[in-house]
Short mmCIF file of C-alpha atoms and ligand atoms in Angstrom, two decimals:
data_model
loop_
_atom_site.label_atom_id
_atom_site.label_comp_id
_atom_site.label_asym_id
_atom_site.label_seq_id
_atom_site.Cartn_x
_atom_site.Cartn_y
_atom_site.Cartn_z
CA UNK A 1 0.00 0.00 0.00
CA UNK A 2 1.31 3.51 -0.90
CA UNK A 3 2.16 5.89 2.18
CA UNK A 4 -0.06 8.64 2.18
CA UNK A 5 2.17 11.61 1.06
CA UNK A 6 1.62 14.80 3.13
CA UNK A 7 2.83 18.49 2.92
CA UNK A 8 2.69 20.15 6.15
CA UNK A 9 2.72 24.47 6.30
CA UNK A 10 3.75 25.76 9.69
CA UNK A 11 4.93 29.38 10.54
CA UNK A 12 6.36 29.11 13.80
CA UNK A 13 6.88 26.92 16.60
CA UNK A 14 6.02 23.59 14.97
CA UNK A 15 5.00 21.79 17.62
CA UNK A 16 1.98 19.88 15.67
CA UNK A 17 4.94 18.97 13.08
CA UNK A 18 7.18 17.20 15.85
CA UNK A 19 3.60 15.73 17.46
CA UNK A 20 3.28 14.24 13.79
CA UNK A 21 7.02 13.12 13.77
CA UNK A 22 6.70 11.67 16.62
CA UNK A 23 3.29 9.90 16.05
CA UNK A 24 4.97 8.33 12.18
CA UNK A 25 7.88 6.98 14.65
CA UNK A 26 5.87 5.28 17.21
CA UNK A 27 3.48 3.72 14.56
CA UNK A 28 0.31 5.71 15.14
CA UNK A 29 0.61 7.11 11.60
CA UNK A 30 2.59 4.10 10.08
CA UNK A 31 1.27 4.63 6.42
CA UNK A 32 2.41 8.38 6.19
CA UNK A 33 5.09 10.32 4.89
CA UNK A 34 5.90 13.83 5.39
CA UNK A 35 7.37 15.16 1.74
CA UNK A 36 8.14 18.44 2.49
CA UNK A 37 7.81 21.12 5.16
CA UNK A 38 6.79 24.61 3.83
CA UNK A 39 6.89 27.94 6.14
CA UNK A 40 5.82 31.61 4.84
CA UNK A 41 8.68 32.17 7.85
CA UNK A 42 11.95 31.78 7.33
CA UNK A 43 13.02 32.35 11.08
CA UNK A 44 10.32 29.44 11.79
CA UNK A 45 11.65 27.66 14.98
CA UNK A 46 10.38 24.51 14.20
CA UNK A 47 11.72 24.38 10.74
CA UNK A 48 14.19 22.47 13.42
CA UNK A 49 11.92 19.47 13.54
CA UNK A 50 12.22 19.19 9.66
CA UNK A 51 15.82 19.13 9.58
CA UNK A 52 16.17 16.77 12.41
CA UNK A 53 14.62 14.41 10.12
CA UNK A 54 16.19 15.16 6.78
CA UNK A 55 13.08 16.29 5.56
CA UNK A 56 13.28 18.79 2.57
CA UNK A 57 11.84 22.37 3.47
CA UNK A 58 10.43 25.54 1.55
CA UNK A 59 10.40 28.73 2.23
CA UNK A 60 7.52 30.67 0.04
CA UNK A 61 9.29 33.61 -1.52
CA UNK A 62 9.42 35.16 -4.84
CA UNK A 63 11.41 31.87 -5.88
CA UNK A 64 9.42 29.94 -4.26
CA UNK A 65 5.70 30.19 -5.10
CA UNK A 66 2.06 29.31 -4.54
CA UNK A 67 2.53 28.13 -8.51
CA UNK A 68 5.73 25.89 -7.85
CA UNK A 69 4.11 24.33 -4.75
CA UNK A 70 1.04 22.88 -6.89
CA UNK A 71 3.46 21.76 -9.36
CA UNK A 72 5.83 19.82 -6.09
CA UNK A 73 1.85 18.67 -5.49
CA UNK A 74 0.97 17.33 -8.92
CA UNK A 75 4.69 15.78 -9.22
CA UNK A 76 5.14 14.13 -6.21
CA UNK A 77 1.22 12.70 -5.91
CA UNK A 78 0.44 14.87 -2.64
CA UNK A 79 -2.36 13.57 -1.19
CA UNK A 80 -2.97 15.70 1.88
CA UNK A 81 -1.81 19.27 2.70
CA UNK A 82 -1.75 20.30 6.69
CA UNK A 83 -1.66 23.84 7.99
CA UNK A 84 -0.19 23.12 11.09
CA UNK A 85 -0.34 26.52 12.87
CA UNK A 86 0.22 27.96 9.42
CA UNK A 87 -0.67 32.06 10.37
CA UNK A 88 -0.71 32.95 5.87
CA UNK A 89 -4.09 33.07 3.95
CA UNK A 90 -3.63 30.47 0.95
CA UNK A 91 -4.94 32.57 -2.29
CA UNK A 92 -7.98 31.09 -3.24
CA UNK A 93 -6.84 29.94 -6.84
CA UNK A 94 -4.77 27.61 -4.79
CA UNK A 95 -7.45 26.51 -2.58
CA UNK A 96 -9.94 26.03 -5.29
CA UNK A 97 -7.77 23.85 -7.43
CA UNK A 98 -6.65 21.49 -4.27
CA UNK A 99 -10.36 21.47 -2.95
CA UNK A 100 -10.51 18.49 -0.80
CA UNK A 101 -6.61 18.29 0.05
CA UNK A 102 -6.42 20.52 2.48
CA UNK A 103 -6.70 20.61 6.40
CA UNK A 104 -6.39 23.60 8.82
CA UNK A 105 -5.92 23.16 12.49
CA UNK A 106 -7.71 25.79 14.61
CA UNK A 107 -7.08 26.71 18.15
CA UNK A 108 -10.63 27.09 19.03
CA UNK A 109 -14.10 25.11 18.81
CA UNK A 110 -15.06 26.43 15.26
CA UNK A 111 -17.62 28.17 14.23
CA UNK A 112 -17.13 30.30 17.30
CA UNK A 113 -13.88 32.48 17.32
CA UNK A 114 -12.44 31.97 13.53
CA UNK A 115 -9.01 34.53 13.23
CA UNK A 116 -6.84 35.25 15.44
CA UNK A 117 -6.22 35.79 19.87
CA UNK A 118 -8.98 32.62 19.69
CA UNK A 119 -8.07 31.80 23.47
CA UNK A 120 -8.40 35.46 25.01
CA UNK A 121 -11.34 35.94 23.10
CA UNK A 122 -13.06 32.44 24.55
CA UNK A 123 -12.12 34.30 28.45
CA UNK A 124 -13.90 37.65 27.18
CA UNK A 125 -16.41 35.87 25.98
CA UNK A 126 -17.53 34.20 28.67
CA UNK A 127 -17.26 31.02 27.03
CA UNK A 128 -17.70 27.60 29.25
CA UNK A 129 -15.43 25.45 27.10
CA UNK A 130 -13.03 26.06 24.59
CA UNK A 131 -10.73 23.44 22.15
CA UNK A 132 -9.43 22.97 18.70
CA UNK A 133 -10.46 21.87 15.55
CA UNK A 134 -9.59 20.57 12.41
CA UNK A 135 -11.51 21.32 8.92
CA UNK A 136 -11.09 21.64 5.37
CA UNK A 137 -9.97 24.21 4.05
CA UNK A 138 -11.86 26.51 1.46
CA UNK A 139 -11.91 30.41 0.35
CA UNK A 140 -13.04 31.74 3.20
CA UNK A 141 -11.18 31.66 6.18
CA UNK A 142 -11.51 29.09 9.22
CA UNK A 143 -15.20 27.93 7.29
CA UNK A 144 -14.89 25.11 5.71
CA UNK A 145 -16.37 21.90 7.24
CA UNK A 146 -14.97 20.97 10.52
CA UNK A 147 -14.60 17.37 11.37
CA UNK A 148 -12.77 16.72 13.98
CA UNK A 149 -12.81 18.51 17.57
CA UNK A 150 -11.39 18.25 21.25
CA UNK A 151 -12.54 20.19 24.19
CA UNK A 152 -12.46 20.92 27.45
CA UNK A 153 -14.03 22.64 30.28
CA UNK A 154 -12.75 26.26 30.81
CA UNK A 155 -11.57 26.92 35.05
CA UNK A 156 -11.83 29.96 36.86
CA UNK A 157 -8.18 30.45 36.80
CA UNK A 158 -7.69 29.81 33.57
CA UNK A 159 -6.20 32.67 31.35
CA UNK A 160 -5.20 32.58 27.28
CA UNK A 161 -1.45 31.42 28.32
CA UNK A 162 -3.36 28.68 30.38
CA UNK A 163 -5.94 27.92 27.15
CA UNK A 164 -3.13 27.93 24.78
CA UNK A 165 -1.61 25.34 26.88
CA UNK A 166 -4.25 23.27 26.73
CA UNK A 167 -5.74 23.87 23.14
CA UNK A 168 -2.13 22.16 22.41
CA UNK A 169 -2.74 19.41 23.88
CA UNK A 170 -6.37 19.16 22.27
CA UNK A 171 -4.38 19.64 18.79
CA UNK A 172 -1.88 16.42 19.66
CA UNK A 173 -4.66 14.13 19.53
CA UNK A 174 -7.12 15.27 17.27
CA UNK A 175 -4.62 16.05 14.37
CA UNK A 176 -2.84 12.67 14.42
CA UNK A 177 -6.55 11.14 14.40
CA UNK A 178 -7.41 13.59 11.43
CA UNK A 179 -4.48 12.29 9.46
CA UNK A 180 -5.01 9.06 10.07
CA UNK A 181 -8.40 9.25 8.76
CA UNK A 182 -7.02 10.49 5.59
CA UNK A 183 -4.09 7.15 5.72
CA UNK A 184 -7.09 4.48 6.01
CA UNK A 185 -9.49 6.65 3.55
CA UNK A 186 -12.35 7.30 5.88
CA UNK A 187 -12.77 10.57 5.02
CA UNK A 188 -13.52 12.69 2.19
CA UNK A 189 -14.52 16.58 1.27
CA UNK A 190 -18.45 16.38 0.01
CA UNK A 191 -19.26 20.18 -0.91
CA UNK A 192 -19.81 21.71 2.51
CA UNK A 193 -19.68 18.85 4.08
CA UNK A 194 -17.74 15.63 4.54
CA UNK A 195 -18.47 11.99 4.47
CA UNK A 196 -17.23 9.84 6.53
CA UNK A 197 -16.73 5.76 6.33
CA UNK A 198 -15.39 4.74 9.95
CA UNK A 199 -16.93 2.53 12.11
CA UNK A 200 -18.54 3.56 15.26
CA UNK A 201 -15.47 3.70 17.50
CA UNK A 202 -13.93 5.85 14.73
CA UNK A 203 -16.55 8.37 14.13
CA UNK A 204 -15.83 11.49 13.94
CA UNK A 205 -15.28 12.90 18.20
CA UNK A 206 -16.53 16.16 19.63
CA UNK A 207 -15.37 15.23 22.81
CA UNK A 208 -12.36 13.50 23.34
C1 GRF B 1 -1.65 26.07 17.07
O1 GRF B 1 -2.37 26.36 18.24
C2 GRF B 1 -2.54 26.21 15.87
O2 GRF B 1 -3.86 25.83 16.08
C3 GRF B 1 -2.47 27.69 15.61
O3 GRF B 1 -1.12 28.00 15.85
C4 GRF B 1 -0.59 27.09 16.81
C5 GRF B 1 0.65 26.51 16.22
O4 GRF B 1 1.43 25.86 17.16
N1 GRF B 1 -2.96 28.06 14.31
P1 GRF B 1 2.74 25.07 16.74
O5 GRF B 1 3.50 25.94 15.74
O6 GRF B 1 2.33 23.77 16.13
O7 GRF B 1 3.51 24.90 18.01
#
């Protein structure tokens, strides 16, 4: 069976990229492989991660462009694209002609807080719970069909350095599970929507 081949975007950190790394070396994603690593970010800490693992990197730059990624993606027979804490809005062309391919992870319990400073606005908000999510990815931003989420029960004393710790952990399970999903071909873009073809132990998890 091939390995499902994966580009992964991050812009900073990169700790969802070493979570993944990790995940393909203990066997939880056997059937992956991680072609490249691309970063709008040159100074991208966890560009580290990458290069740890001899595993070829891209900056996007004038040399480097939306165009030449899609042809790395038709060439190389990229079947999943991850923004993992990837902060850039992909131009639409691009999203349009890789509908289906593409996954966003979100550090908050979509639809509520799409954008940015998602864990102080779930505090100002008054929000009970807050989590992650993953979805796929289409034109406009953090709206595309979510199918995956974790969550937990916000504390008194918890504050967005506190959330953020804790929306991290959310986002090492449920994006290993996403991919996975993708590995054993249980789940699919459908318009808006998504279909899934797990069995009941598999199904898609609102609360982990
Ligand atoms: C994650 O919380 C992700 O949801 C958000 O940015 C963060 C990236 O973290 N978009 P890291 O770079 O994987 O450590």
């Amino acid at each position: 069976m091939n390995k499902l081949n994966c580009l992964i975007f991050i812009s900073g950190g990169g700790s969802n990229l070493k979570n993944i790394i990790e995940k393909i070396d203990s066997g939880f994603l056997k059937d992956i492989n991680i072609h490249k690593v691309i970063t709008d970010n040159p100074s991208a800490s966890g560009l580290k991660y990458a290069y740890e693992k001899k595993i070829s990197t891209n900056i996007i730059n004038e040399e480097y462009s939306y165009e030449d990624i899609s042809m790395d993606i038709s060439e190389n027979n990229i079947d999943l694209i991850i923004l993992a804490g990837f902060m850039k809005i992909l131009p639409a062309d691009f999203v349009n002609n890789h509908d289906g391919k593409i996954i966003n992870l979100h550090p908050s319990l979509l639809p509520k807080h799409k954008g940015l400073d998602t864990h102080n606005r779930a505090i100002q908000s008054g929000d009970k719970t807050h989590g992650a999510s993953v979805h796929f990815v289409t034109e406009k931003l953090d709206n595309g069909p979510v199918f995956i989420q974790g969550l937990f029960e916000i504390g008194e004393s918890d504050t967005a350095a506190t959330l953020e710790k804790k929306v991290h952990e959310m986002e090492y399970q449920i994006l290993p599970i996403a991919i996975r999903w993708f590995g054993d071909k249980l789940i699919e873009k459908n318009g808006n929507n998504y279909n899934f073809r797990g069995t009941l132990e598999k199904e898609p998890i609102k609360y982990l």
